[in-house]
Tab-separated table of C-alpha atoms in Angstrom:
chain	number	residue	atom	x	y	z
A	30	MET	CA	60.444	113.110	100.912
A	31	ASP	CA	60.404	116.895	100.444
A	32	ASP	CA	62.164	117.516	103.761
A	33	LEU	CA	65.042	115.363	102.656
A	34	GLU	CA	65.365	117.111	99.300
A	35	ASN	CA	65.288	120.519	100.954
A	36	GLN	CA	67.926	119.459	103.424
A	37	ASN	CA	70.200	118.184	100.652
A	38	LEU	CA	69.785	121.479	98.825
A	39	GLU	CA	70.625	123.408	101.989
A	40	ILE	CA	73.818	121.371	102.391
A	41	LYS	CA	74.819	122.096	98.794
A	42	LEU	CA	74.360	125.813	99.411
A	43	LEU	CA	76.371	125.627	102.630
A	44	LEU	CA	79.263	123.955	100.775
A	45	GLU	CA	79.045	126.571	98.030
A	46	ALA	CA	79.179	129.351	100.631
A	47	ILE	CA	82.222	127.763	102.289
A	48	PHE	CA	83.984	127.488	98.936
A	49	GLN	CA	83.232	131.038	97.815
A	50	LYS	CA	84.035	132.647	101.140
A	51	TYR	CA	86.976	130.579	102.399
A	52	GLY	CA	88.255	128.615	99.386
A	53	TYR	CA	87.851	125.164	100.981
A	54	ASP	CA	86.136	122.906	98.495
A	55	PHE	CA	83.951	120.155	99.968
A	56	ARG	CA	81.615	120.010	96.981
A	57	ASN	CA	83.020	116.675	95.821
A	58	TYR	CA	83.003	114.960	99.199
A	59	SER	CA	80.834	111.955	99.933
A	60	MET	CA	77.424	113.334	100.854
A	61	ALA	CA	76.407	110.786	103.505
A	62	HIS	CA	79.595	111.570	105.367
A	63	LEU	CA	79.239	115.366	105.116
A	64	LYS	CA	75.624	115.240	106.122
A	65	ARG	CA	76.395	113.362	109.329
A	66	ARG	CA	79.111	115.846	110.242
A	67	ILE	CA	76.976	118.902	109.449
A	68	SER	CA	73.925	117.526	111.266
A	69	ARG	CA	76.073	116.896	114.306
A	70	ARG	CA	77.243	120.522	114.370
A	71	GLN	CA	73.662	121.687	113.813
A	72	LEU	CA	72.493	119.678	116.805
A	73	LEU	CA	75.381	120.713	119.077
A	74	ASP	CA	74.974	124.439	118.364
A	75	GLY	CA	71.185	124.366	118.191
A	76	PHE	CA	70.685	125.730	114.674
A	77	ALA	CA	67.053	125.531	113.575
A	78	SER	CA	68.149	124.788	110.012
A	79	ILE	CA	71.243	124.275	107.915
A	80	SER	CA	70.506	127.557	106.151
A	81	GLU	CA	70.829	129.295	109.485
A	82	MET	CA	74.220	127.661	109.859
A	83	THR	CA	75.169	128.889	106.372
A	84	ASN	CA	74.475	132.474	107.461
A	85	ARG	CA	76.672	132.030	110.468
A	86	VAL	CA	79.480	130.537	108.372
A	87	ILE	CA	79.403	133.526	106.034
A	88	CYS	CA	79.543	136.087	108.851
A	89	ASP	CA	81.675	134.365	111.468
A	90	ALA	CA	85.135	133.067	110.565
A	91	ASP	CA	85.665	131.606	114.034
A	92	PHE	CA	82.576	129.487	113.630
A	93	PHE	CA	83.857	128.361	110.254
A	94	ASP	CA	87.116	127.217	111.865
A	95	ARG	CA	85.113	124.979	114.174
A	96	LEU	CA	83.026	123.615	111.329
A	97	LEU	CA	86.212	122.921	109.386
A	98	LEU	CA	87.363	120.655	112.204
A	99	ASP	CA	84.036	118.835	111.987
A	100	LEU	CA	84.293	118.324	108.248
A	101	SER	CA	87.699	116.711	108.232
A	102	ILE	CA	88.284	113.333	109.848
A	103	ASN	CA	91.072	113.768	112.337
A	104	VAL	CA	90.711	110.451	114.121
A	105	THR	CA	94.077	108.764	114.027
A	106	GLU	CA	96.591	106.970	116.217
A	107	MET	CA	100.255	105.989	116.372
A	108	PHE	CA	101.026	102.936	114.213
A	109	ARG	CA	97.382	102.610	113.279
A	110	ASP	CA	96.924	99.334	111.380
A	111	PRO	CA	100.207	97.856	112.667
A	112	THR	CA	100.317	95.381	109.767
A	113	PHE	CA	100.724	98.328	107.384
A	114	PHE	CA	103.883	99.498	109.125
A	115	LYS	CA	105.156	95.943	109.224
A	116	ALA	CA	104.661	95.717	105.459
A	117	ILE	CA	106.582	98.971	104.970
A	118	ARG	CA	109.466	97.571	106.995
A	119	HIS	CA	109.544	94.316	105.054
A	120	GLN	CA	108.613	95.338	101.526
A	121	VAL	CA	109.423	99.010	101.017
A	122	VAL	CA	112.413	99.913	103.174
A	123	THR	CA	114.773	97.712	101.104
A	124	PHE	CA	113.984	99.858	98.061
A	125	LEU	CA	114.221	103.137	99.945
A	126	LYS	CA	117.680	102.179	101.226
A	127	THR	CA	119.022	102.275	97.654
A	128	TYR	CA	118.499	106.048	97.400
A	129	PRO	CA	120.970	108.600	98.739
A	130	PHE	CA	118.089	110.893	99.714
A	131	ILE	CA	114.484	109.932	100.461
A	132	LYS	CA	111.417	112.149	100.207
A	133	VAL	CA	108.227	110.991	101.895
A	134	TRP	CA	104.888	112.799	101.688
A	135	VAL	CA	102.232	112.132	104.300
A	136	ALA	CA	99.154	113.698	102.683
A	137	GLY	CA	96.324	114.512	105.069
A	138	CYS	CA	98.467	113.996	108.155
A	139	ALA	CA	95.853	115.361	110.605
A	140	SER	CA	97.382	115.652	114.105
A	141	GLY	CA	100.572	113.900	113.044
A	142	GLU	CA	100.500	110.497	114.765
A	143	GLU	CA	101.257	108.705	111.493
A	144	VAL	CA	104.138	111.101	110.766
A	145	TYR	CA	105.853	110.329	114.073
A	146	SER	CA	105.220	106.623	113.508
A	147	LEU	CA	106.971	106.784	110.117
A	148	ALA	CA	109.835	108.833	111.572
A	149	ILE	CA	110.346	106.129	114.223
A	150	LEU	CA	110.234	103.400	111.599
A	151	LEU	CA	112.746	105.129	109.304
A	152	GLN	CA	115.015	105.789	112.267
A	153	GLU	CA	114.986	102.143	113.345
A	154	GLU	CA	115.704	101.109	109.760
A	155	GLY	CA	118.693	103.449	109.662
A	156	ILE	CA	117.503	105.762	106.865
A	157	TYR	CA	115.928	108.624	108.808
A	158	ASP	CA	119.035	110.794	108.518
A	159	ARG	CA	118.717	110.943	104.742
A	160	ALA	CA	114.957	111.287	104.724
A	161	GLN	CA	112.782	114.349	104.401
A	162	ILE	CA	109.161	113.910	105.460
A	163	TYR	CA	106.590	116.375	104.173
A	164	ALA	CA	103.521	116.272	106.393
A	165	THR	CA	100.582	118.175	104.954
A	166	ASP	CA	96.998	118.917	105.873
A	167	PHE	CA	94.524	121.623	104.920
A	168	ASN	CA	93.588	122.229	108.506
A	169	GLN	CA	95.872	124.658	110.367
A	170	VAL	CA	94.588	123.664	113.784
A	171	VAL	CA	95.460	119.983	113.473
A	172	LEU	CA	98.702	120.825	111.660
A	173	GLU	CA	99.761	122.924	114.640
A	174	LYS	CA	99.029	119.976	116.899
A	175	ALA	CA	101.142	117.759	114.667
A	176	ARG	CA	103.975	120.272	114.795
A	177	LYS	CA	103.930	120.324	118.594
A	178	GLY	CA	103.863	116.540	118.921
A	179	ILE	CA	102.025	116.538	122.251
A	180	TYR	CA	99.492	113.756	122.785
A	181	ALA	CA	97.224	112.574	125.578
A	182	ILE	CA	98.915	110.035	127.814
A	183	ASP	CA	95.855	107.811	128.061
A	184	ARG	CA	96.406	106.649	124.481
A	185	ILE	CA	99.976	105.533	125.067
A	186	LYS	CA	99.107	102.003	126.118
A	187	ALA	CA	97.262	101.369	122.852
A	188	TYR	CA	100.038	103.078	120.854
A	189	THR	CA	102.660	100.929	122.546
A	190	GLU	CA	100.746	97.781	121.606
A	191	ASN	CA	100.438	99.008	118.016
A	192	TYR	CA	104.145	99.809	117.921
A	193	GLN	CA	105.056	96.325	119.095
A	194	LYS	CA	102.715	94.657	116.602
A	195	SER	CA	104.182	96.796	113.822
A	196	GLY	CA	107.604	95.217	114.311
A	197	GLY	CA	109.047	97.940	116.562
A	198	GLN	CA	112.559	97.123	117.694
A	199	ARG	CA	112.886	99.127	120.886
A	200	SER	CA	110.738	100.317	123.745
A	201	PHE	CA	108.107	102.799	122.608
A	202	ALA	CA	108.861	104.836	125.749
A	203	ASP	CA	112.236	105.731	124.161
A	204	TYR	CA	110.396	108.050	121.794
A	205	TYR	CA	108.557	110.369	124.140
A	206	SER	CA	108.801	112.054	127.502
A	207	ALA	CA	105.768	112.026	129.756
A	208	ARG	CA	104.649	114.892	131.920
A	209	TYR	CA	101.349	115.038	133.815
A	210	ASP	CA	98.660	113.840	131.438
A	211	ALA	CA	100.564	114.320	128.193
A	212	VAL	CA	103.528	113.023	126.270
A	213	LEU	CA	105.913	115.034	124.108
A	214	MET	CA	107.398	113.181	121.154
A	215	ALA	CA	111.215	113.281	120.945
A	216	ALA	CA	112.516	116.353	119.082
A	217	ALA	CA	114.650	114.181	116.798
A	218	LEU	CA	111.471	112.766	115.278
A	219	ARG	CA	110.566	116.264	114.084
A	220	GLU	CA	113.999	117.220	112.790
A	221	ARG	CA	113.490	115.745	109.333
A	222	VAL	CA	109.827	116.746	109.051
A	223	VAL	CA	108.369	119.767	107.291
A	224	PHE	CA	104.782	120.477	108.272
A	225	ALA	CA	102.946	122.375	105.551
A	226	ASP	CA	99.512	123.578	104.560
A	227	HIS	CA	98.365	121.713	101.462
A	228	ASN	CA	94.875	120.981	100.199
A	229	LEU	CA	94.554	117.892	98.012
A	230	VAL	CA	91.417	119.291	96.408
A	231	THR	CA	92.719	122.686	95.340
A	232	ASP	CA	96.531	122.574	95.497
A	233	GLY	CA	99.031	121.104	93.042
A	234	VAL	CA	101.840	118.627	92.647
A	235	PHE	CA	104.312	118.020	95.469
A	236	GLY	CA	107.344	116.930	93.478
A	237	GLN	CA	109.608	113.903	93.203
A	238	MET	CA	108.481	111.813	96.161
A	239	HIS	CA	109.875	108.343	96.874
A	240	MET	CA	106.856	107.436	98.964
A	241	ILE	CA	103.420	108.944	99.422
A	242	VAL	CA	101.261	107.876	102.351
A	243	CYS	CA	97.602	108.882	102.152
A	244	ARG	CA	95.483	106.360	104.008
A	245	ASN	CA	91.757	106.771	104.428
A	246	VAL	CA	91.635	110.300	103.072
A	247	ILE	CA	90.230	109.924	99.565
A	248	ILE	CA	87.644	107.498	100.938
A	249	TYR	CA	85.606	110.647	101.725
A	250	PHE	CA	85.797	111.946	98.146
A	251	ASP	CA	83.508	111.220	95.229
A	252	ARG	CA	84.891	109.287	92.247
A	253	GLN	CA	85.699	112.348	90.187
A	254	LEU	CA	87.758	113.895	92.974
A	255	GLN	CA	89.401	110.566	93.811
A	256	LYS	CA	90.608	110.311	90.221
A	257	LYS	CA	91.992	113.826	90.314
A	258	VAL	CA	93.904	113.170	93.543
A	259	VAL	CA	95.376	109.882	92.262
A	260	CYS	CA	96.594	111.834	89.226
A	261	LEU	CA	98.195	114.352	91.587
A	262	PHE	CA	99.954	111.514	93.417
A	263	MET	CA	101.191	109.914	90.197
A	264	GLU	CA	102.681	113.211	89.079
A	265	SER	CA	104.322	113.688	92.492
A	266	LEU	CA	105.941	110.224	92.581
A	267	ILE	CA	109.277	109.243	91.064
A	268	ASP	CA	109.283	106.155	88.845
A	269	GLY	CA	109.523	103.177	91.176
A	270	GLY	CA	108.099	105.257	94.057
A	271	PHE	CA	105.540	103.895	96.500
A	272	LEU	CA	101.932	104.907	97.010
A	273	CYS	CA	100.306	103.762	100.251
A	274	MET	CA	96.525	103.923	100.443
A	275	GLY	CA	93.964	102.767	103.046
A	276	GLN	CA	93.004	99.106	103.183
A	277	LYS	CA	89.702	99.750	101.418
A	278	GLU	CA	91.126	102.091	98.762
A	279	SER	CA	91.811	99.808	95.800
A	280	LEU	CA	92.429	102.447	93.076
A	281	SER	CA	91.031	100.002	90.497
A	282	PHE	CA	88.822	102.877	89.322
A	283	SER	CA	91.791	105.008	88.326
A	284	GLU	CA	93.061	105.368	84.761
A	285	TYR	CA	96.546	105.089	86.302
A	286	PHE	CA	95.835	101.656	87.780
A	287	ASP	CA	97.898	99.853	85.132
A	288	GLN	CA	100.854	102.135	85.843
A	289	LEU	CA	100.919	100.790	89.391
A	290	VAL	CA	102.044	97.426	90.762
A	291	LEU	CA	100.116	96.296	93.821
A	292	ILE	CA	102.907	94.964	96.019
A	293	ASN	CA	100.737	94.357	99.094
A	294	GLU	CA	97.084	93.710	98.415
A	295	LYS	CA	95.755	93.851	101.960
A	296	GLU	CA	97.629	97.032	102.879
A	297	LYS	CA	97.132	98.616	99.447
A	298	ILE	CA	100.792	99.456	98.890
A	299	PHE	CA	101.451	100.269	95.240
A	300	GLN	CA	104.689	100.860	93.351
A	301	LYS	CA	104.734	103.165	90.367
A	302	ARG	CA	106.026	101.320	87.308
A	303	TYR	CA	109.172	102.446	85.555
A	304	PRO	CA	108.595	103.779	82.022
A	305	PRO	CA	108.403	100.955	79.419
A	306	GLY	CA	111.870	101.715	77.968
A	307	ASP	CA	113.545	101.197	81.344
A	308	ARG	CA	113.520	97.412	81.141
A	309	SER	CA	116.198	96.682	83.695
A	310	GLN	CA	114.023	98.218	86.419
A	311	ASN	CA	110.834	96.477	85.444
A	312	GLU	CA	112.303	92.967	85.661
B	6	MET	CA	53.812	96.276	122.317
B	7	SER	CA	53.907	92.657	123.442
B	8	ASP	CA	56.790	90.803	121.920
B	9	SER	CA	56.530	87.780	119.623
B	10	VAL	CA	53.135	88.971	118.383
B	11	PRO	CA	53.411	90.722	115.039
B	12	SER	CA	51.633	94.049	114.973
B	13	ALA	CA	49.809	95.127	111.864
B	14	GLY	CA	52.486	95.359	109.193
B	15	PRO	CA	52.601	98.088	106.594
B	16	LEU	CA	50.121	97.816	103.751
B	17	PRO	CA	51.636	96.539	100.536
B	18	ARG	CA	51.633	99.506	98.228
B	19	HIS	CA	53.400	97.951	95.296
B	20	GLY	CA	51.774	97.853	91.947
B	21	ALA	CA	52.781	95.614	89.081
B	22	GLY	CA	56.493	95.910	88.379
B	23	THR	CA	57.405	97.953	91.435
B	24	MET	CA	58.833	96.229	94.431
B	25	ARG	CA	57.644	96.951	97.902
B	26	TYR	CA	61.183	96.533	99.216
B	27	GLU	CA	64.559	97.407	97.688
B	28	ALA	CA	67.034	96.634	100.470
B	29	MET	CA	67.478	95.105	103.900
B	30	VAL	CA	69.852	96.241	106.652
B	31	MET	CA	70.819	94.077	109.611
B	32	GLY	CA	72.746	94.869	112.775
B	33	ALA	CA	74.229	92.434	115.282
B	34	SER	CA	76.719	92.449	118.121
B	35	ALA	CA	77.457	89.774	120.756
B	36	GLY	CA	76.225	86.417	119.475
B	37	GLY	CA	75.801	87.866	116.011
B	38	LEU	CA	77.734	85.294	114.019
B	39	GLU	CA	75.288	82.516	114.857
B	40	ALA	CA	72.311	84.799	114.259
B	41	LEU	CA	73.649	85.922	110.883
B	42	GLN	CA	74.410	82.322	109.902
B	43	THR	CA	70.868	81.285	110.781
B	44	ILE	CA	69.246	84.049	108.758
B	45	LEU	CA	71.547	84.337	105.749
B	46	SER	CA	71.814	80.580	105.158
B	47	ALA	CA	68.019	80.423	104.987
B	48	LEU	CA	67.737	83.006	102.203
B	49	PRO	CA	67.285	81.724	98.648
B	50	ALA	CA	70.035	82.297	96.059
B	51	HIS	CA	67.708	84.588	94.085
B	52	PHE	CA	66.822	86.692	97.132
B	53	ALA	CA	65.357	89.758	95.494
B	54	ILE	CA	67.067	92.587	97.409
B	55	PRO	CA	70.583	93.376	98.655
B	56	VAL	CA	71.408	92.848	102.331
B	57	LEU	CA	73.683	95.295	104.171
B	58	ILE	CA	75.166	94.134	107.460
B	59	VAL	CA	76.973	95.589	110.445
B	60	GLN	CA	78.395	93.062	112.884
B	61	HIS	CA	80.399	94.535	115.766
B	62	LEU	CA	83.935	93.163	115.672
B	63	SER	CA	87.270	93.938	117.191
B	64	PRO	CA	88.983	96.556	114.981
B	65	GLN	CA	91.995	94.252	114.668
B	66	SER	CA	89.997	91.253	113.515
B	67	GLU	CA	90.933	89.692	110.224
B	68	ASN	CA	88.325	90.094	107.543
B	69	LEU	CA	87.080	86.529	107.768
B	70	LEU	CA	83.424	87.076	108.603
B	71	ALA	CA	82.286	87.506	105.004
B	72	GLU	CA	84.307	84.497	103.931
B	73	VAL	CA	82.854	82.260	106.649
B	74	LEU	CA	79.291	83.326	105.928
B	75	ASN	CA	79.741	83.091	102.173
B	76	ARG	CA	80.617	79.409	102.455
B	77	GLN	CA	77.384	78.693	104.305
B	78	CYS	CA	74.955	80.695	102.189
B	79	ARG	CA	73.309	80.529	98.813
B	80	ILE	CA	73.405	84.290	98.437
B	81	VAL	CA	76.885	85.785	97.903
B	82	VAL	CA	78.345	87.337	101.053
B	83	GLN	CA	81.264	89.748	100.741
B	84	GLU	CA	82.924	92.659	102.447
B	85	ALA	CA	81.518	96.029	101.369
B	86	GLU	CA	83.618	98.151	99.004
B	87	GLU	CA	83.269	101.910	98.785
B	88	LYS	CA	81.238	103.310	95.849
B	89	GLU	CA	79.750	99.969	94.842
B	90	THR	CA	76.050	99.639	94.103
B	91	PRO	CA	74.446	96.871	96.168
B	92	ARG	CA	72.809	94.153	94.078
B	93	ALA	CA	70.086	91.583	94.698
B	94	GLY	CA	71.228	88.152	95.831
B	95	MET	CA	74.235	89.694	97.592
B	96	ALA	CA	75.050	90.523	101.197
B	97	TYR	CA	77.602	93.218	102.071
B	98	ILE	CA	79.357	93.303	105.423
B	99	ALA	CA	80.952	96.422	106.915
B	100	PRO	CA	84.752	95.921	107.099
B	101	PRO	CA	86.305	95.881	110.597
B	102	ASP	CA	87.007	99.420	111.853
B	103	TYR	CA	84.987	101.161	109.095
B	104	HIS	CA	81.488	102.624	109.230
B	105	LEU	CA	79.295	101.541	106.329
B	106	MET	CA	76.948	104.146	104.845
B	107	VAL	CA	74.496	104.383	101.949
B	108	GLU	CA	74.581	107.486	99.730
B	109	ALA	CA	71.490	109.114	98.266
B	110	ASP	CA	72.339	107.483	94.903
B	111	ARG	CA	72.379	104.145	96.770
B	112	THR	CA	76.085	103.507	96.419
B	113	LEU	CA	78.042	102.439	99.499
B	114	SER	CA	80.493	104.622	101.403
B	115	LEU	CA	83.012	103.723	104.082
B	116	SER	CA	84.281	105.990	106.808
B	117	ARG	CA	86.731	105.943	109.674
B	118	GLU	CA	85.175	108.790	111.591
B	119	GLU	CA	84.679	108.552	115.351
B	120	ARG	CA	83.072	105.537	116.913
B	121	VAL	CA	79.321	105.807	117.395
B	122	ASN	CA	77.919	103.987	120.436
B	123	PHE	CA	81.524	102.948	121.095
B	124	SER	CA	81.392	101.057	117.811
B	125	ARG	CA	82.977	101.250	114.386
B	126	PRO	CA	81.205	100.008	112.365
B	127	SER	CA	78.061	101.311	114.024
B	128	ILE	CA	74.618	99.929	113.283
B	129	ASP	CA	73.002	103.351	113.733
B	130	VAL	CA	75.250	104.869	111.054
B	131	LEU	CA	74.241	102.217	108.515
B	132	PHE	CA	70.560	102.288	109.420
B	133	GLU	CA	70.203	106.092	109.395
B	134	THR	CA	71.893	106.559	106.035
B	135	ALA	CA	70.064	103.574	104.501
B	136	ALA	CA	66.736	104.953	105.756
B	137	GLU	CA	67.346	108.205	103.897
B	138	ALA	CA	68.451	106.413	100.742
B	139	TYR	CA	65.742	103.763	100.555
B	140	GLY	CA	62.858	105.471	102.379
B	141	ASP	CA	59.891	103.139	102.871
B	142	LYS	CA	61.459	100.456	100.682
B	143	LEU	CA	63.766	99.300	103.470
B	144	ILE	CA	63.619	96.466	105.983
B	145	GLY	CA	65.669	96.984	109.165
B	146	VAL	CA	66.568	94.046	111.389
B	147	VAL	CA	68.087	94.302	114.873
B	148	LEU	CA	69.606	91.093	116.216
B	149	THR	CA	71.359	89.903	119.360
B	150	GLY	CA	73.755	92.249	121.165
B	151	ALA	CA	74.847	93.565	124.539
B	152	ASN	CA	74.525	97.303	123.832
B	153	ALA	CA	71.948	99.696	122.416
B	154	ASP	CA	73.445	100.376	118.966
B	155	GLY	CA	70.769	100.160	116.271
B	156	SER	CA	67.906	101.590	118.330
B	157	GLN	CA	68.275	105.116	117.021
B	158	GLY	CA	68.764	103.828	113.487
B	159	LEU	CA	65.656	101.662	113.644
B	160	ARG	CA	63.679	104.697	114.784
B	161	VAL	CA	64.830	106.587	111.687
B	162	ILE	CA	63.905	103.641	109.424
B	163	LYS	CA	60.428	103.728	110.960
B	164	LYS	CA	60.226	107.495	110.479
B	165	PHE	CA	60.865	107.070	106.759
B	166	GLY	CA	58.192	104.383	106.500
B	167	GLY	CA	60.433	101.318	106.419
B	168	THR	CA	59.636	98.007	108.077
B	169	CYS	CA	61.250	97.174	111.421
B	170	VAL	CA	62.029	93.630	112.526
B	171	VAL	CA	63.632	92.686	115.846
B	172	GLN	CA	64.869	89.328	117.052
B	173	ASP	CA	62.818	88.129	120.033
B	174	PRO	CA	65.166	88.940	122.933
B	175	ARG	CA	64.325	85.579	124.504
B	176	THR	CA	65.995	83.878	121.533
B	177	ALA	CA	69.040	86.173	121.599
B	178	VAL	CA	72.455	85.304	123.054
B	179	ALA	CA	72.487	88.880	124.380
B	180	ALA	CA	69.040	90.405	124.909
B	181	ARG	CA	69.935	94.042	125.522
B	182	MET	CA	70.205	95.231	121.916
B	183	PRO	CA	66.901	93.800	120.650
B	184	GLN	CA	65.242	94.843	123.925
B	185	ALA	CA	66.476	98.430	123.545
B	186	ALA	CA	65.232	98.495	119.931
B	187	ILE	CA	61.766	97.326	120.968
B	188	GLU	CA	61.617	99.898	123.743
B	189	SER	CA	62.573	102.830	121.530
B	190	THR	CA	60.483	102.141	118.414
B	191	ARG	CA	57.053	100.766	117.591
B	192	VAL	CA	58.603	97.941	115.615
B	193	ASP	CA	56.561	95.921	113.134
B	194	TYR	CA	57.677	92.408	114.007
B	195	VAL	CA	59.334	90.742	116.979
B	196	VAL	CA	60.056	87.129	116.080
B	197	PRO	CA	62.319	84.274	117.217
B	198	LEU	CA	65.633	83.972	115.395
B	199	VAL	CA	64.650	81.005	113.236
B	200	GLU	CA	61.518	82.774	112.008
B	201	ILE	CA	63.255	85.938	110.778
B	202	ALA	CA	64.330	84.587	107.371
B	203	PRO	CA	60.882	83.094	106.548
B	204	LEU	CA	59.248	86.354	107.681
B	205	ILE	CA	61.460	88.424	105.384
B	206	VAL	CA	61.012	86.102	102.425
B	207	GLY	CA	57.271	86.407	103.067
B	208	LEU	CA	57.471	90.217	103.234
B	209	LEU	CA	59.118	90.244	99.824
B	210	GLU	CA	56.366	88.068	98.430
B	211	GLY	CA	53.783	90.515	99.743
B	212	LYS	CA	52.592	88.317	102.585
B	213	HIS	CA	52.134	89.477	106.164
B	214	GLY	CA	50.580	92.627	104.683
């Protein structure tokens, strides 16, 4: 259909304009996903065509900020996929405890729910005090939200259930204070966290991590970009470090796949192999 | 249109060597397991096109649906993986808590974006993206369910020239979803559950034209 081809071309030009003007590179994102997000914005703001939207993006930085929120997936929750956090407690924490200092990178942290969840987990496991969590996202708006740690109170019931299913050892209410229709996460949970602007597509290595958590982020990338990001993660991990992906992110496509040991198949938790010479560690 | 009476189906436009249809999408909600069992178990092992399925499930549910269905069917039923190319004789089910989409190059994508029609996976999301990818070579099937997911998607399939099939609401555990689909689109066939598989096999053989 000609209409369809024209529309796809218009989207390509929009992405090109975004890249050239603002430096955000969506050109290697999954197209079906982008198209849904862009069409939604087109409908909401009443643009006659995507080209019209492209004009607006070029001339209006505020509009671009809104579109940027549309283009990234910021849907998240505390202890999302509780079985993942349970697996971290049972399979990963033992290893982390052997290090005097632990660096954790949450890549694509969105509004921070997963960061606070990990902080709680590390605290309950007694290793939070020697941990440093780097929480990064390319979107300043959601990063600011993560930094503040204020969330809508109507989600707390679901979060509490998740927390309990994840193997939580206390009452979830210990970790926040409620006021009116919002909760503020305890300040201690932010103490060991650095929130930083980082774009997986255009920025570089984030060094010497013991654990990298990046769940359901590269699922929106095309194969080429996925490979590049996995390479970035491998270079950012110490030998024996852990890479945590989303449940449907197998990494079997990556040339680094054989340098990883899949320690939990369902939760897609990988451990980076020690170099071949280091036999004691590979036993 | 009156239900249970097939309207004039699309004319078969396939010449030698080109298939009229290249994929089928199905959407089900409440009562869907039985409906999917009925249809998928009646398809032959060499079923000529891939089947893509959204069944509404609790986000926490274990990924057992594909396994259960696979045991009862001659075609291979499995959970959809991102970036894979759907093949004939296979059925792909959207994983719990992920939307399933078809890219323009006809590979599959998964997404955890917002719920659509309170659902993730959403039938509309699969149907709309599949309609764009497969155009008029797509069969869309709406089955039993207690909400209206799938109606919008079926309309898009029709817009791109695909063939629309809806389970006769009188044979559905929950009538609302097929009813809503019939009300929003001039669908091609409304048939009882047990007749859906034979109808589709017939469509692939160029019957019902």
